[in-house]
PDB file of C-alpha atoms in Angstrom:
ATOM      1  CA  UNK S   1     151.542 176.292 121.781  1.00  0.00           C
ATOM      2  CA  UNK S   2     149.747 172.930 121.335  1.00  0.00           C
ATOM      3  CA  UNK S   3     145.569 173.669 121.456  1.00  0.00           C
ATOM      4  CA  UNK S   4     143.879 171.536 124.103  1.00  0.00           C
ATOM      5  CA  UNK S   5     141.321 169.161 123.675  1.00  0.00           C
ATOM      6  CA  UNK S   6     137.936 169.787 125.772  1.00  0.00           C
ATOM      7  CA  UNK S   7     135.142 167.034 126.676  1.00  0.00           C
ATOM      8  CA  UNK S   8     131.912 169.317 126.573  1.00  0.00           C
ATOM      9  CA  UNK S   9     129.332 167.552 128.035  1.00  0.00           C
ATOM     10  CA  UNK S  10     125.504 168.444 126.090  1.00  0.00           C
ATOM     11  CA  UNK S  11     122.117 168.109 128.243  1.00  0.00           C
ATOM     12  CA  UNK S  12     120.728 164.538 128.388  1.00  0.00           C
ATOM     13  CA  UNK S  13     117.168 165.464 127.366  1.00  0.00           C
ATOM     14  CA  UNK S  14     115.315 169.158 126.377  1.00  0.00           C
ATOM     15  CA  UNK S  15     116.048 171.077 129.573  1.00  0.00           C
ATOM     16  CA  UNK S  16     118.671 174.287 129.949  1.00  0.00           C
ATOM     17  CA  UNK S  17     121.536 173.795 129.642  1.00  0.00           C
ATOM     18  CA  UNK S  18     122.921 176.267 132.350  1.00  0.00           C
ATOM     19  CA  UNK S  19     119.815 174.074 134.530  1.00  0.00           C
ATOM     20  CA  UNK S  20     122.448 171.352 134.278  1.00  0.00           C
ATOM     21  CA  UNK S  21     125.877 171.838 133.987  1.00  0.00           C
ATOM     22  CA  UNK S  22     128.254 175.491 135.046  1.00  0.00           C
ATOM     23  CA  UNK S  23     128.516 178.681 133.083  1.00  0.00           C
ATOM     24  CA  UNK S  24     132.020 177.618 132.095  1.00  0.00           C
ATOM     25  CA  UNK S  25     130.634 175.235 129.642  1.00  0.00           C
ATOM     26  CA  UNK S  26     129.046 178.399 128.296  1.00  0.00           C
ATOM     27  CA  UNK S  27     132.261 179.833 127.925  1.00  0.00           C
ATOM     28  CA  UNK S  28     134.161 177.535 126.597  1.00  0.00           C
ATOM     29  CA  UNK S  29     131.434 176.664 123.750  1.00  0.00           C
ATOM     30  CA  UNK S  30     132.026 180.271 122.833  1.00  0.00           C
ATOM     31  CA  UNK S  31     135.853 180.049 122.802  1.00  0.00           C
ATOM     32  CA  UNK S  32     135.968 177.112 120.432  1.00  0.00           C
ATOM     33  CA  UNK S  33     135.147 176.480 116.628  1.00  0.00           C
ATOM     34  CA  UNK S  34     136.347 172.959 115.694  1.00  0.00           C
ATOM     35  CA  UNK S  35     134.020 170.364 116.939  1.00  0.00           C
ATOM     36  CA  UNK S  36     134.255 166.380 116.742  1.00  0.00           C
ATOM     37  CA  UNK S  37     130.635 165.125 117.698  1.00  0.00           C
ATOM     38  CA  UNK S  38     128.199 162.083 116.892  1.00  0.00           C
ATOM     39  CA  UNK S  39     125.708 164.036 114.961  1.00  0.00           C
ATOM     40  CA  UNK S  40     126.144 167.370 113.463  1.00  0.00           C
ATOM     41  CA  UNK S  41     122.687 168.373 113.694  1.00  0.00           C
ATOM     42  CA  UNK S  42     121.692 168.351 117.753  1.00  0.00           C
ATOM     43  CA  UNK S  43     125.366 169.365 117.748  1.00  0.00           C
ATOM     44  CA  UNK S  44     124.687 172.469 116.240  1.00  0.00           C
ATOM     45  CA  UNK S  45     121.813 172.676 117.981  1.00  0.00           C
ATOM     46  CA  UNK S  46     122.584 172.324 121.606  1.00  0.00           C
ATOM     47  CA  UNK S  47     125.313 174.768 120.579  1.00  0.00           C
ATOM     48  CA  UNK S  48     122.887 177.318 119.438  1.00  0.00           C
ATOM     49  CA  UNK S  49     120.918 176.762 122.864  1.00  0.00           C
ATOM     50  CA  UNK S  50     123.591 177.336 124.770  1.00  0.00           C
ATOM     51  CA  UNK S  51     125.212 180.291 122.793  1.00  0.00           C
ATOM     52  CA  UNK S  52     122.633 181.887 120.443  1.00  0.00           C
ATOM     53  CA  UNK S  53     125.057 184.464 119.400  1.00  0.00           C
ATOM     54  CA  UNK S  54     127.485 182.117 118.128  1.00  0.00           C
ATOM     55  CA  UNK S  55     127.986 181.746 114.168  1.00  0.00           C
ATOM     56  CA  UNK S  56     126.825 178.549 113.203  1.00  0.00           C
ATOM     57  CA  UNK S  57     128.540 179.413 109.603  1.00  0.00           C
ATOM     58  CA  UNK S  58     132.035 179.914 111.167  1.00  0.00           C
ATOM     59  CA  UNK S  59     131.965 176.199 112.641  1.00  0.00           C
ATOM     60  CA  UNK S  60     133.841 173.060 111.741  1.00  0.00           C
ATOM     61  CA  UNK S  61     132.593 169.943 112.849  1.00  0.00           C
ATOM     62  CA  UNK S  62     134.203 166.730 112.004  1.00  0.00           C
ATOM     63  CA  UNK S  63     131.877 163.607 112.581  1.00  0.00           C
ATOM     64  CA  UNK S  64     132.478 160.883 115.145  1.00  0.00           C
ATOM     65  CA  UNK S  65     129.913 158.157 113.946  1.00  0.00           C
ATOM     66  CA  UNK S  66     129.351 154.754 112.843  1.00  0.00           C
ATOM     67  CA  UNK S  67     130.884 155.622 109.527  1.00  0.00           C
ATOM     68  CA  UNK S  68     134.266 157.600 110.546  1.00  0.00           C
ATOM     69  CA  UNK S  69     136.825 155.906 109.307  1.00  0.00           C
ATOM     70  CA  UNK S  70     139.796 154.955 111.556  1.00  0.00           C
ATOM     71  CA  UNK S  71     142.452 156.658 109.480  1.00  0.00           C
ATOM     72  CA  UNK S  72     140.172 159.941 109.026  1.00  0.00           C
ATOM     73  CA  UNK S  73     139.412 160.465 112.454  1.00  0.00           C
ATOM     74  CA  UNK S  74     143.342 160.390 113.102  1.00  0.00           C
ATOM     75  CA  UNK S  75     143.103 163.333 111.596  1.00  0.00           C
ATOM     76  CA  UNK S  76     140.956 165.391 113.650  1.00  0.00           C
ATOM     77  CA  UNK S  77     143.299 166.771 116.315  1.00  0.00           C
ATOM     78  CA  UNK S  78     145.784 168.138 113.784  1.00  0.00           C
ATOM     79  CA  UNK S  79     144.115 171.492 114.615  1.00  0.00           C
ATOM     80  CA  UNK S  80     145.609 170.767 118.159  1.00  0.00           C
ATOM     81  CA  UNK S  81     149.146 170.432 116.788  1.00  0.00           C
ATOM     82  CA  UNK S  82     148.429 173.986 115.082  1.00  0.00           C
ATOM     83  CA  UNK S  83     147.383 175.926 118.451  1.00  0.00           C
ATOM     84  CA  UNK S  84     143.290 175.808 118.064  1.00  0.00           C
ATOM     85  CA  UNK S  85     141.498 174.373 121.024  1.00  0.00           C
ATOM     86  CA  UNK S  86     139.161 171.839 120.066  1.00  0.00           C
ATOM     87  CA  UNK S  87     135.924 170.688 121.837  1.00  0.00           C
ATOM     88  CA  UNK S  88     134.557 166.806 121.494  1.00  0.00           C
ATOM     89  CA  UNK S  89     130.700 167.195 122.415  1.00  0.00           C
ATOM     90  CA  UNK S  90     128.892 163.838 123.367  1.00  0.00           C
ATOM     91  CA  UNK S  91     125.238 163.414 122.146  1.00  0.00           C
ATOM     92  CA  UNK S  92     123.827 163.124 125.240  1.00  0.00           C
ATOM     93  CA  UNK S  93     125.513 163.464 128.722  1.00  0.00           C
ATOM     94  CA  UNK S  94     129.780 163.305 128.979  1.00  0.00           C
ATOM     95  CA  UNK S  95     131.740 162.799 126.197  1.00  0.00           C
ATOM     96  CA  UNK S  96     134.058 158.798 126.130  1.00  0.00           C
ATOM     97  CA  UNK S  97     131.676 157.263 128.881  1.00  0.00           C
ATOM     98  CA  UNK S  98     129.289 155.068 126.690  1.00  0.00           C
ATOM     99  CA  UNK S  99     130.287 157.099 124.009  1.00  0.00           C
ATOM    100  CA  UNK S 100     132.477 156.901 121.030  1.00  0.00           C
ATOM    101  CA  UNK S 101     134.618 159.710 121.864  1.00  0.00           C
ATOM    102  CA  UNK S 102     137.256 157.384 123.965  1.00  0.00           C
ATOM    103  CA  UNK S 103     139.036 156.819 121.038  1.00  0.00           C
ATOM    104  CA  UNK S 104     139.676 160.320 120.319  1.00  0.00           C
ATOM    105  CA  UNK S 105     140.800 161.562 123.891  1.00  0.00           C
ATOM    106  CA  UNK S 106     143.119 158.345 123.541  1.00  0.00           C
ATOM    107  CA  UNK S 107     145.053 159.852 120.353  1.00  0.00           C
ATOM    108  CA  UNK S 108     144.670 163.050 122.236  1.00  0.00           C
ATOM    109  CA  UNK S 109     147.109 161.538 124.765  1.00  0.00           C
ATOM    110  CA  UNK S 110     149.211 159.653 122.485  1.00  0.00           C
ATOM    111  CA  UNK S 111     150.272 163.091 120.926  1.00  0.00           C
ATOM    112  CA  UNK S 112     150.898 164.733 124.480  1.00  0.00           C
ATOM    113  CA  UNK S 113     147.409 166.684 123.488  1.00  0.00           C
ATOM    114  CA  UNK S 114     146.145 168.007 127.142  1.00  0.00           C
ATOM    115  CA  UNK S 115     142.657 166.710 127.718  1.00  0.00           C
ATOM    116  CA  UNK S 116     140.460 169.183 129.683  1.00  0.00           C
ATOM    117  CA  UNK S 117     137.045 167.309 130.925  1.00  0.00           C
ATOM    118  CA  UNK S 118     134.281 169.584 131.807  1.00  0.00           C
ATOM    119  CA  UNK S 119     131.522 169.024 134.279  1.00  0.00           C
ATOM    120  CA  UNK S 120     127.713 167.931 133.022  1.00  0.00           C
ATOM    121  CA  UNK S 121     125.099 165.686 133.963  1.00  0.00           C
ATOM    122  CA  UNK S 122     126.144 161.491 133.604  1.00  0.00           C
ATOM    123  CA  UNK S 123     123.146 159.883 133.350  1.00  0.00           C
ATOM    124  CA  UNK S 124     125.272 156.720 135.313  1.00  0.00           C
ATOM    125  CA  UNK S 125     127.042 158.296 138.088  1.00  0.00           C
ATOM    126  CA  UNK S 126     123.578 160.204 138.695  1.00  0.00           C
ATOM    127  CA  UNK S 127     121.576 156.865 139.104  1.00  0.00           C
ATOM    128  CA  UNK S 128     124.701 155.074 141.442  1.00  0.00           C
ATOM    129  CA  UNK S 129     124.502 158.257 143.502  1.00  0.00           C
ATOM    130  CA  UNK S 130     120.239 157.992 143.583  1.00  0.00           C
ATOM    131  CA  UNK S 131     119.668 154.788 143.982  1.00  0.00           C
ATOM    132  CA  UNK S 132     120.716 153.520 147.615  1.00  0.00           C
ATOM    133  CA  UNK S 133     123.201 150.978 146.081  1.00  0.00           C
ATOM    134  CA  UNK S 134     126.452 150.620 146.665  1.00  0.00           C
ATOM    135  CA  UNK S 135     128.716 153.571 145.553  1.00  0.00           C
ATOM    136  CA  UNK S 136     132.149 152.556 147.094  1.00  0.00           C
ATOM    137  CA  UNK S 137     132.388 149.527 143.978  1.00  0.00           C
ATOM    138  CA  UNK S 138     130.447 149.006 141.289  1.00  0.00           C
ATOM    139  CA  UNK S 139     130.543 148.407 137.500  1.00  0.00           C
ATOM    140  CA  UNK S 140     129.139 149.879 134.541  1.00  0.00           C
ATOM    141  CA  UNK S 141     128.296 147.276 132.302  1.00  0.00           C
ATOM    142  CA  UNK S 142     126.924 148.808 129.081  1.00  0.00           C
ATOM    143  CA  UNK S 143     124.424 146.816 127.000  1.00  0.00           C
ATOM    144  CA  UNK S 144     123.609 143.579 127.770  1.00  0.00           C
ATOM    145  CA  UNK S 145     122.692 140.808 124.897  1.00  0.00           C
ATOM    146  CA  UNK S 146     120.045 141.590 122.497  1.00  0.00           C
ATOM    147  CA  UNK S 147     118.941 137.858 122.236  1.00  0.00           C
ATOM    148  CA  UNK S 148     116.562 136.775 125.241  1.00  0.00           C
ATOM    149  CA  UNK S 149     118.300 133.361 126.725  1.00  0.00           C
ATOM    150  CA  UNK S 150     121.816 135.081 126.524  1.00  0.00           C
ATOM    151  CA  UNK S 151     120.360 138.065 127.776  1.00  0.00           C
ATOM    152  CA  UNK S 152     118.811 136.205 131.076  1.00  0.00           C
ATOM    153  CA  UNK S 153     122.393 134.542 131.407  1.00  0.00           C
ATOM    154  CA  UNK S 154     124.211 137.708 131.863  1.00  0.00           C
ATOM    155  CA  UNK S 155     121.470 138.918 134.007  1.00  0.00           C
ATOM    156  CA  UNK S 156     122.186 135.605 136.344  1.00  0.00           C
ATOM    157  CA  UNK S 157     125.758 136.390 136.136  1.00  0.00           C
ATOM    158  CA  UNK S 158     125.526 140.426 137.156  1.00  0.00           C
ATOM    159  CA  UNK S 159     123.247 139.054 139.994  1.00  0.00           C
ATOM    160  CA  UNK S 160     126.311 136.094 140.864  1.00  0.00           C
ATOM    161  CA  UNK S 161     128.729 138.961 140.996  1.00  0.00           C
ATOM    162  CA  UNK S 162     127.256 141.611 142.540  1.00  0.00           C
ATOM    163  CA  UNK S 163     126.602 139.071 145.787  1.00  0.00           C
ATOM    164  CA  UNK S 164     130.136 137.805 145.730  1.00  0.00           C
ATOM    165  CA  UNK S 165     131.932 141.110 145.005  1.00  0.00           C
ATOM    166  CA  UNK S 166     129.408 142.984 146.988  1.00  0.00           C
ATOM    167  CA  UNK S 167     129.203 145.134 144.174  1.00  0.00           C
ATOM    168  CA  UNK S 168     126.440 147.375 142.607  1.00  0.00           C
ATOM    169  CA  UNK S 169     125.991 146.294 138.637  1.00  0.00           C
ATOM    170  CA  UNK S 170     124.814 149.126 136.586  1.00  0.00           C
ATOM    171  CA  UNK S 171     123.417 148.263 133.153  1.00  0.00           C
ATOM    172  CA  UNK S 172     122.030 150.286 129.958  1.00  0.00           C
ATOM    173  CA  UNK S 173     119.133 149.320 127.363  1.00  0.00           C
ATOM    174  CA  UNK S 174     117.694 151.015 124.008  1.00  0.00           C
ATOM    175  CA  UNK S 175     115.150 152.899 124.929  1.00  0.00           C
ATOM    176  CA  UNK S 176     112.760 151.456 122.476  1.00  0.00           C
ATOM    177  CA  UNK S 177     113.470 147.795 124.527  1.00  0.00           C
ATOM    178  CA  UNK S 178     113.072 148.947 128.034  1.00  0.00           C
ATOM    179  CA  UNK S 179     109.844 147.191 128.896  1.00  0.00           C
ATOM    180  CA  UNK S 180     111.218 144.181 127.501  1.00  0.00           C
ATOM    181  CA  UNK S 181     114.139 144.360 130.049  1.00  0.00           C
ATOM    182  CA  UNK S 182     112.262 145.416 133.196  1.00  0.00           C
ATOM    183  CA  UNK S 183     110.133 142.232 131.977  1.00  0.00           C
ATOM    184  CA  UNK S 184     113.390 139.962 131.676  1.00  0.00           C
ATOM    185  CA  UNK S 185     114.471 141.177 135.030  1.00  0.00           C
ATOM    186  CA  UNK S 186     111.383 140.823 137.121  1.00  0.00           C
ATOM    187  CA  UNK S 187     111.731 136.737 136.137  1.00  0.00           C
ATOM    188  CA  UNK S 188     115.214 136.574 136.493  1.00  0.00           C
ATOM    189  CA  UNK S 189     116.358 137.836 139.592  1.00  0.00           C
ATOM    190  CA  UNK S 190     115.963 136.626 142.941  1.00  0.00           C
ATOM    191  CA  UNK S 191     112.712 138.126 144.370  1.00  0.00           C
ATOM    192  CA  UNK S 192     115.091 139.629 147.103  1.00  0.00           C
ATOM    193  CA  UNK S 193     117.144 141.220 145.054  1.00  0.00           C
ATOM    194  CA  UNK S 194     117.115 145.113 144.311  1.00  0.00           C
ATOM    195  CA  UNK S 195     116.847 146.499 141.442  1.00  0.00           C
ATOM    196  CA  UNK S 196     117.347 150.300 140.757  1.00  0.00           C
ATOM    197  CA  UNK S 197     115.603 151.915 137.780  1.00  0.00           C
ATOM    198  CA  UNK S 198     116.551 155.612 136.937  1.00  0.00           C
ATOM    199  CA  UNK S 199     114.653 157.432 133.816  1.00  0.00           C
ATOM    200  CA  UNK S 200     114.725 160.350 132.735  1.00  0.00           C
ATOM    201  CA  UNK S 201     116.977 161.504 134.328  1.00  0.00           C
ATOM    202  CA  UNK S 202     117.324 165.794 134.427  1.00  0.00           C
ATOM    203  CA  UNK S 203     113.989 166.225 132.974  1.00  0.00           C
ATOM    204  CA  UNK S 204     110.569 167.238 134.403  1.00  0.00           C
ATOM    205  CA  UNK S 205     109.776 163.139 134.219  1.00  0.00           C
ATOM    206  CA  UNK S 206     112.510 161.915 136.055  1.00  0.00           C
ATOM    207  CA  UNK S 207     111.299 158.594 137.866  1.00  0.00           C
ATOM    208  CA  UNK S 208     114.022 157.051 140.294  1.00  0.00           C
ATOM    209  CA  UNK S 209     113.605 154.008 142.217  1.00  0.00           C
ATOM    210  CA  UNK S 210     114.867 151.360 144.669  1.00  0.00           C
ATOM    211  CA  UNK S 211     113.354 148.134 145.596  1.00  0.00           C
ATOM    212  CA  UNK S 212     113.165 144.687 145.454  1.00  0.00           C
ATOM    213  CA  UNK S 213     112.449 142.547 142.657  1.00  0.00           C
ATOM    214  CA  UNK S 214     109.265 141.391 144.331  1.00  0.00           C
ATOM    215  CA  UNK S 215     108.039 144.414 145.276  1.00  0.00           C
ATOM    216  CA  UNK S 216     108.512 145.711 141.589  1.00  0.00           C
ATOM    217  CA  UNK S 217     106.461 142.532 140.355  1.00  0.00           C
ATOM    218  CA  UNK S 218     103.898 144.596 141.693  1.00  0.00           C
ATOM    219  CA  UNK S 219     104.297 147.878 139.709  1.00  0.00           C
ATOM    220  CA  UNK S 220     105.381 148.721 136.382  1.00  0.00           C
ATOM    221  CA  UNK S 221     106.605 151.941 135.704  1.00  0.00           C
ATOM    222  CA  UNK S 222     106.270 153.687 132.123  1.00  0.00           C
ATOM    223  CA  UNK S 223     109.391 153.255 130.848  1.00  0.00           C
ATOM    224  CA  UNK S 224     108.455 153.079 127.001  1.00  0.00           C
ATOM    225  CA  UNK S 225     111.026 155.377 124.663  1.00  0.00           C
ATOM    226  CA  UNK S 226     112.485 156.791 127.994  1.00  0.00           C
ATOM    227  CA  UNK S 227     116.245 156.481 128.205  1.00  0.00           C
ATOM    228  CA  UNK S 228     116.922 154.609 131.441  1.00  0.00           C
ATOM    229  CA  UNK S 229     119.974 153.214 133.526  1.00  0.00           C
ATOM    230  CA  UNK S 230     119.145 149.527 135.698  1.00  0.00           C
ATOM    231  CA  UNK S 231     121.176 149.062 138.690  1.00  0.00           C
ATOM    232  CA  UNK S 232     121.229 145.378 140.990  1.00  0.00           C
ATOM    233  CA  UNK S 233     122.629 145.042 143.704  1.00  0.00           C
ATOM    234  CA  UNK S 234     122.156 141.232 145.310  1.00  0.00           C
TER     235      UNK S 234
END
């Protein structure tokens, strides 16, 4: 029997994790051993969290990171092809949405490897379904250009498509350059266009909010370090 391949979803901030996701996550966690995931160390520790009784010793985790080499990671589903189940665990919400285990669940297909997604918090679906916008089409955009004039461009274009497509655009930042965004955005975008801003998102300082770009001009929410999803709808 070929083992499966499972995408465990982790917590995206310090809460519970039974707060957040079901108890078969729980279960599963304490089913498997082998482990591809960003970073071994929260690895390891949201696994602890979730299943203290489980030996951390007895675990193999094979790394998923800037620095995995094509023709290693290849490698990491042989333990499929030899019966053992084993689980890809995103850093932070579900695993291959804005995350760099796509790749993997794609050789995991290629190799007729059944891929078994597990429910958990998604920081993006949980700020389309929060903010008011529209949910029937929209786009997830990822991260928009670092440099400021090519940022504002694909702002202008987000806001262009988003009229004509009547479609919601959702958008990401690094934390550390949120402020700078929300900044960006407040001079960008029409006045009478809304902008959705969803941060932390799970935890006990969760701020979620709808309005228009002029009414935001007059409020600035602390969104310093905070990891954050931006929505517009025109």
């Amino acid at each position: 029997m070929t083992g499966k391949l499972y995408l465990i979803p982790t917590t995206l901030g310090d809460t519970e994790p039974l707060e957040v996701m079901p108890i078969s996550v729980k279960k599963v966690i304490e089913q498997i051993d082998v482990y591809i995931v960003e970073n071994e160390k929260s690895a390891r520790r949201f696994i602890k969290k979730i299943s203290p009784k489980k030996s951390q010793p007895g675990l193999q985790i094979m790394l998923l990171d800037k620095y995995a080499e094509e023709i290693e990671t290849r490698q990491y589903l042989n333990a499929c092809k030899e019966g053992v189940n084993v689980g890809l665990l995103s850093e932070a919400g579900v695993p291959a949405v804005a995350d760099p285990g796509a790749s993997i669940v794609k050789l995991a297909h290629e190799n007729n490897i059944q891929v078994v997604p597990l429910v958990g918090p998604s920081s993006i679906l949980m700020a389309i379904m929060s903010s008011g916008m529209n949910g029937q089409n929209f786009a997830f955009n990822g991260y928009l250009p670092i440099d400021k004039g090519e940022r504002k461009r694909a702002v202008k274009e987000l806001e262009k498509l988003s009229k004509d497509k009547n479609q919601s655009q959702i958008f990401i930042e690094t934390p550390y350059r949120n402020e700078k965004m929300f900044a960006d955005l407040k001079t960008t975008l029409s006045p009478t266009t809304n902008l959705c801003i969803a941060a932390d998102i799970t935890l006990p300082t969760e701020f979620i909010k709808t309005m228009s770009v002029q009414d935001w001009k007059r409020q600035t929410p602390d969104l310093h370090k905070k990891p954050a999803i931006f929505i517009i709808q025109k």
